[in-house]
mmCIF file of C-alpha atoms and ligand atoms in Angstrom:
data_model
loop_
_atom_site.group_PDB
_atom_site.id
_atom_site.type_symbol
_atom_site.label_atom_id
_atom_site.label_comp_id
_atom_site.label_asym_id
_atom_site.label_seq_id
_atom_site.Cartn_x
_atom_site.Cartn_y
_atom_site.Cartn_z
ATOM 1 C CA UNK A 1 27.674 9.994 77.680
ATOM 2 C CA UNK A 2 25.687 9.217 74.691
ATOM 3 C CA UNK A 3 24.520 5.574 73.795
ATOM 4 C CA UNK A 4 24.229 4.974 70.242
ATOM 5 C CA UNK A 5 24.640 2.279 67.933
ATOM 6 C CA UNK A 6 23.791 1.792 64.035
ATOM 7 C CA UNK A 7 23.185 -1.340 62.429
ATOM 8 C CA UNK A 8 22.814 -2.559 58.917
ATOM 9 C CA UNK A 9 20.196 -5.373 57.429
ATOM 10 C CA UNK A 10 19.952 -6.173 53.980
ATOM 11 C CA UNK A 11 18.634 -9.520 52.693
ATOM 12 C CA UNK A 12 17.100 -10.160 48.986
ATOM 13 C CA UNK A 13 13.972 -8.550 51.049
ATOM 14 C CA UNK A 14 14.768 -5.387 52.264
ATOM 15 C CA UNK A 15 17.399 -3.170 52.825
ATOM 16 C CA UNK A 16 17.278 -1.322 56.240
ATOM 17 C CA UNK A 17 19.809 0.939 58.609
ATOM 18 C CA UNK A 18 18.519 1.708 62.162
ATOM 19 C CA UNK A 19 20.286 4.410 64.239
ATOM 20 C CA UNK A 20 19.352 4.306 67.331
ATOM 21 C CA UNK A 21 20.734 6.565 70.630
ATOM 22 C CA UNK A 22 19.216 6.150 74.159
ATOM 23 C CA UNK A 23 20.667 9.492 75.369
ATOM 24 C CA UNK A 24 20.179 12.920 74.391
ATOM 25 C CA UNK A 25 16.782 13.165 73.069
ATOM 26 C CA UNK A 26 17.487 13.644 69.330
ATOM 27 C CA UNK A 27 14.636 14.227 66.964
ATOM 28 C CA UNK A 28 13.749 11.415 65.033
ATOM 29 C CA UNK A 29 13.464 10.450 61.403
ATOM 30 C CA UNK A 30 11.556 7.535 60.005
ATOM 31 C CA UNK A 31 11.236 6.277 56.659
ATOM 32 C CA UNK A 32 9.981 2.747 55.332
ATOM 33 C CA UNK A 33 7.368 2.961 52.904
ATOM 34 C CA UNK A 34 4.460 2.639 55.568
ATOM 35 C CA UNK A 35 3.097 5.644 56.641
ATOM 36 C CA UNK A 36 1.117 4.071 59.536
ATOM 37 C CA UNK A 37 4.079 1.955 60.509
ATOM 38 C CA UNK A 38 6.496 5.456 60.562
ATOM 39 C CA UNK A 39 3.529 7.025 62.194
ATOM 40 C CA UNK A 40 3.944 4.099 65.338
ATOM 41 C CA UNK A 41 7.999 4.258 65.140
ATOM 42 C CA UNK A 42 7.881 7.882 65.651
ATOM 43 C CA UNK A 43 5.479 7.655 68.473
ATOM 44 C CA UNK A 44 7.419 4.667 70.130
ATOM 45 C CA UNK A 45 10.662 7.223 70.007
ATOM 46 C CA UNK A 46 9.061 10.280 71.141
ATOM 47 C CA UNK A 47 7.743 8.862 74.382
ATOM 48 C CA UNK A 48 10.661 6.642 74.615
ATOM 49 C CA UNK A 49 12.647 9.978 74.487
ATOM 50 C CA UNK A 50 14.932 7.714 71.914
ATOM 51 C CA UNK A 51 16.877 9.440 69.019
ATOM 52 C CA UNK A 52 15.610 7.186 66.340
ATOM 53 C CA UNK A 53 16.918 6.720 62.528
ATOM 54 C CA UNK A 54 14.977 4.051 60.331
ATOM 55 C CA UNK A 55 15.516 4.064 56.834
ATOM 56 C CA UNK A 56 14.090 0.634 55.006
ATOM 57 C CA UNK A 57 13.957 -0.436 51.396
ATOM 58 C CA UNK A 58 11.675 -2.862 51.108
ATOM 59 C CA UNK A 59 9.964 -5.177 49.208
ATOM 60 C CA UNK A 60 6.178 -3.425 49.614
ATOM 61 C CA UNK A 61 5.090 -4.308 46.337
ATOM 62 C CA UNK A 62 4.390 -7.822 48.149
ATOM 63 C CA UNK A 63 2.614 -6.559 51.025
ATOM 64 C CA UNK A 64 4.583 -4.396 54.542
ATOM 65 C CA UNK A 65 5.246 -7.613 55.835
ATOM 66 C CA UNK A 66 8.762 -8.520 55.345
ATOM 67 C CA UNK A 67 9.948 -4.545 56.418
ATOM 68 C CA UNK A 68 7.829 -4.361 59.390
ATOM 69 C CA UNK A 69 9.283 -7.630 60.696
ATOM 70 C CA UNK A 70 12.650 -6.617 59.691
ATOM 71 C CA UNK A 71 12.718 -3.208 61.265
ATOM 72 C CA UNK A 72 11.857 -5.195 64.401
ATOM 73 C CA UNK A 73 14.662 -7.094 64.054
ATOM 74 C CA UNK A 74 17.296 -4.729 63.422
ATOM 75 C CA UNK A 75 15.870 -2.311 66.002
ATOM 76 C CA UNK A 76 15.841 -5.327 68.641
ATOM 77 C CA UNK A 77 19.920 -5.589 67.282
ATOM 78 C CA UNK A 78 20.447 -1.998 67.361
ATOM 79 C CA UNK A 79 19.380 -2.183 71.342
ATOM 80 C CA UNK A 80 21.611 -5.045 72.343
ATOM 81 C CA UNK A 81 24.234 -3.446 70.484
ATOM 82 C CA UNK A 82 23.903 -0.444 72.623
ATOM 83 C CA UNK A 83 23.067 -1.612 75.583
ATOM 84 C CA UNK A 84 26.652 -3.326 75.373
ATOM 85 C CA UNK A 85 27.135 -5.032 78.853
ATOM 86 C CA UNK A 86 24.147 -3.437 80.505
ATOM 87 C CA UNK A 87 25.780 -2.233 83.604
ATOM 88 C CA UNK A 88 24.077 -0.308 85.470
ATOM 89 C CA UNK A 89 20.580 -0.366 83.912
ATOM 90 C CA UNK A 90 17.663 -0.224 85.530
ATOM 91 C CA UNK A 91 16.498 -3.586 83.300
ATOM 92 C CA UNK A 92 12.522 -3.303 84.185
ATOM 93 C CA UNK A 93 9.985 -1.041 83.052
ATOM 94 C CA UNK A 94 6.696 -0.879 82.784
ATOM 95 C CA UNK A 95 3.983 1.760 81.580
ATOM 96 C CA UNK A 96 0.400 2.464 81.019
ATOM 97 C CA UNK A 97 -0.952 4.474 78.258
ATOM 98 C CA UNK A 98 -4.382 5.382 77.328
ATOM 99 C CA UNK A 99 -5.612 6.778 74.299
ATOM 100 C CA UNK A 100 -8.689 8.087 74.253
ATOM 101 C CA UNK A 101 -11.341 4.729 74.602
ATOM 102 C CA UNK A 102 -7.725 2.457 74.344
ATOM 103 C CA UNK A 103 -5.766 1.103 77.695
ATOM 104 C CA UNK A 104 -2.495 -0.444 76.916
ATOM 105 C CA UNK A 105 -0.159 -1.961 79.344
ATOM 106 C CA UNK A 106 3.565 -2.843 78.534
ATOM 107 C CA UNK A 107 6.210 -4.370 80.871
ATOM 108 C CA UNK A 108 9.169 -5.175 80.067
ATOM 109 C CA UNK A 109 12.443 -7.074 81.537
ATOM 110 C CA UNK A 110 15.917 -6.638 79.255
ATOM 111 C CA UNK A 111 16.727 -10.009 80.932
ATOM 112 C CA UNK A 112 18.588 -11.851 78.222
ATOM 113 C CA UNK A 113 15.750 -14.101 77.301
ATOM 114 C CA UNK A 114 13.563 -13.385 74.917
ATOM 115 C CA UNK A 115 9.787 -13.718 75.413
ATOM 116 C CA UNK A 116 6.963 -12.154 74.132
ATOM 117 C CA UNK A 117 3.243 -11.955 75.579
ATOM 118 C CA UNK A 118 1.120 -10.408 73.201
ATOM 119 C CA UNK A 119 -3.181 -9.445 73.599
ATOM 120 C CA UNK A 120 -4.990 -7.271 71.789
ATOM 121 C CA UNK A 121 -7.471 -7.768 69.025
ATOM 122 C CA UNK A 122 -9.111 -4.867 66.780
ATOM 123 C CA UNK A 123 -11.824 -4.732 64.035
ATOM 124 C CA UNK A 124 -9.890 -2.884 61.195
ATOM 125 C CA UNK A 125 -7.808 -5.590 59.081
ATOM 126 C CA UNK A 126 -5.396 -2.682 57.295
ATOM 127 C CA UNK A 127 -4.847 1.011 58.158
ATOM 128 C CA UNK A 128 -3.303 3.303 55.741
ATOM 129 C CA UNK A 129 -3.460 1.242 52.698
ATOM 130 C CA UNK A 130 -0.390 -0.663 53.164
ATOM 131 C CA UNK A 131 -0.289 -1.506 56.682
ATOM 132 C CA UNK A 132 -2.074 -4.978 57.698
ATOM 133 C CA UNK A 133 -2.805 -4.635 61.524
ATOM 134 C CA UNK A 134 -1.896 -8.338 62.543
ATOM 135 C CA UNK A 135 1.675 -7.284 61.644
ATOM 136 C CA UNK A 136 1.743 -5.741 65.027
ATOM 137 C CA UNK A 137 2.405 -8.915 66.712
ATOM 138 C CA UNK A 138 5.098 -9.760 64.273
ATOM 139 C CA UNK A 139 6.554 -6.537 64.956
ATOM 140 C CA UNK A 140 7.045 -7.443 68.894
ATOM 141 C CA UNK A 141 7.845 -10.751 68.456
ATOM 142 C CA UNK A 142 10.797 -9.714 65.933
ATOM 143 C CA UNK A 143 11.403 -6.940 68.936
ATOM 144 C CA UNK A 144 11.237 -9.071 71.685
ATOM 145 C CA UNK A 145 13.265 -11.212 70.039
ATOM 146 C CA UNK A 146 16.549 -10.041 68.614
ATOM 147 C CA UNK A 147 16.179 -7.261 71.802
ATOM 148 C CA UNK A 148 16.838 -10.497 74.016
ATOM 149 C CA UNK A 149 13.571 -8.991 76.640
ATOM 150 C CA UNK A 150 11.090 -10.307 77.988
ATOM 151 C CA UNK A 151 7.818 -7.973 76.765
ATOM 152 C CA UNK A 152 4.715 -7.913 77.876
ATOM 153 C CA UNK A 153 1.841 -6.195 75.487
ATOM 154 C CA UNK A 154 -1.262 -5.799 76.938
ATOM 155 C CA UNK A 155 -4.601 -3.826 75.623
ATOM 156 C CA UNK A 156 -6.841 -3.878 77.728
ATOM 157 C CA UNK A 157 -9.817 -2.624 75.756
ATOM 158 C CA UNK A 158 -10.412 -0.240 73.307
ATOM 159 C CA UNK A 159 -12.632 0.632 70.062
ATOM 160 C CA UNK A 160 -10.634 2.209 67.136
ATOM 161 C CA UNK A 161 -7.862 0.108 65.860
ATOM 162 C CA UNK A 162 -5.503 3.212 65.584
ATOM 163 C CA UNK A 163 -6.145 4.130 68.767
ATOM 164 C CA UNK A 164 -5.514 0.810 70.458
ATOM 165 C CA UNK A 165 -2.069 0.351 68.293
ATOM 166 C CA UNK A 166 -0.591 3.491 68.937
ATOM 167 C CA UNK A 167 -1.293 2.889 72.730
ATOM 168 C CA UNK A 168 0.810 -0.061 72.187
ATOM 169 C CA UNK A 169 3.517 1.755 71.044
ATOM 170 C CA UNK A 170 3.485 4.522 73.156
ATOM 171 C CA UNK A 171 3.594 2.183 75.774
ATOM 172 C CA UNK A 172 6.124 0.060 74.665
ATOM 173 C CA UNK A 173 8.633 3.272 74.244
ATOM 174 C CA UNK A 174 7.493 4.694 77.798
ATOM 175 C CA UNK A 175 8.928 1.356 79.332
ATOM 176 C CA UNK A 176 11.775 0.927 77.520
ATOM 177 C CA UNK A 177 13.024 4.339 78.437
ATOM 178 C CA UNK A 178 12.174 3.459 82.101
ATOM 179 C CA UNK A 179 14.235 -0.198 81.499
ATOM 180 C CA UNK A 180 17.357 1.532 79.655
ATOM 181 C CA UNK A 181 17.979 4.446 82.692
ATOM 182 C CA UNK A 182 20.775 4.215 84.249
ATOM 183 C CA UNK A 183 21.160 4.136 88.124
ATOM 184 C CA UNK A 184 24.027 4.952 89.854
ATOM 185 C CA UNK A 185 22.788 2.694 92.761
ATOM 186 C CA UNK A 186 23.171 -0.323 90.820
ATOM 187 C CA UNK A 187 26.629 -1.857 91.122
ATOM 188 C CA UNK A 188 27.278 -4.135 88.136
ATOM 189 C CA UNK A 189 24.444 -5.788 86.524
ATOM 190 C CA UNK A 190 21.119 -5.215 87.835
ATOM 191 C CA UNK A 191 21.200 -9.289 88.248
ATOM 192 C CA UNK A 192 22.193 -11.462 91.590
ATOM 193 C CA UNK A 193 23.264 -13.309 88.403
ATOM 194 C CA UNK A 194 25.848 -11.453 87.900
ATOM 195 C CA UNK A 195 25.166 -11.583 84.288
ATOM 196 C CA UNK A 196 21.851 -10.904 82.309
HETATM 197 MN MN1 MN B 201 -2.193 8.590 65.483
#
């Protein structure tokens, strides 16, 4: 079996589709008018092991803001879409990536309620001429957010701001895939909820 789910997001801002299937390992194929922000989407797939489809129109003459945020969102949707009831999930995940002089630590709960923890800081303001750096956060928090987790984004330390951002997500795709697994031990919900 094969989870996948597509969803559609146009507002007077942008205009985005996001295919995304847990299973399968499909290549990906990113495309949103940021080259450093594809660059981090493609990462987050690969070690997520994801099969990952972004395609965003957006309104970049203003600045990446509105398309990274929105991507968040509608990849956050996409998730819930396809996680569907979430039996059997594993729910929590959690992963540490270096790169190079960069530690990141994710951790992450598909609980339901949404919740983002967010530190890192870096020196360089905008990478790749179109990409301001703070929109990381607003990335996860859109994330966190329509994804209904709880997600925890930690660096630890680091140097170069590329390095430390692509450790975040790296990370962030290493414990997803961890969270989305399926185990056959679990009987229902992962939840003494019942529900989550
Ligand atoms: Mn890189």
């Amino acid at each position: 079996m094969i989870r996948t789910g597509t969803v559609q997001r146009r507002t007077a801002e942008t205009d985005i589709i996001v295919e995304l299937a847990l299973d399968g390992n499909q290549a990906s194929s990113i495309s949103t008018g940021i080259g450093f922000f594809d660059h981090m989407l493609t990462l987050f797939a690969k070690h997520g092991r994801f099969g990952l489809v972004v395609k965003a129109n957006g309104d970049t003459y203003v600045d990446a803001h509105h398309t990274v945020e929105d991507v968040g969102l509608a990849l956050g949707q996409a998730l819930v879409k396809v996680l569907g009831d979430k039996v059997g999930i594993e729910r929590y995940g959690d992963a540490w990536v270096p790169m190079d002089e960069a530690l990141t630590q994710v951790v992450v709960d598909l609980s339901g309620r949404p919740y983002l923890v967010f530190q890192g800081e870096w020196s360089t303001p905008v990478l790749g001429g179109n990409f301001e750096t703070e929109l990381v956060e607003d990335f996860f928090q859109a994330f966190a957010m329509s994804g209904a987790m709880n997600l925890h984004v930690r660096n630890l330390y680091g140097r170069n701001t590329h390095h430390i951002i692509e450790s975040m997500f790296k990370a962030t795709g290493r414990a997803l895939r961890k969270a989305v697994t399926i185990n056959l031990d679990i009987v229902g919900v992962n939840s003494t909820k019942g529900t989550i």
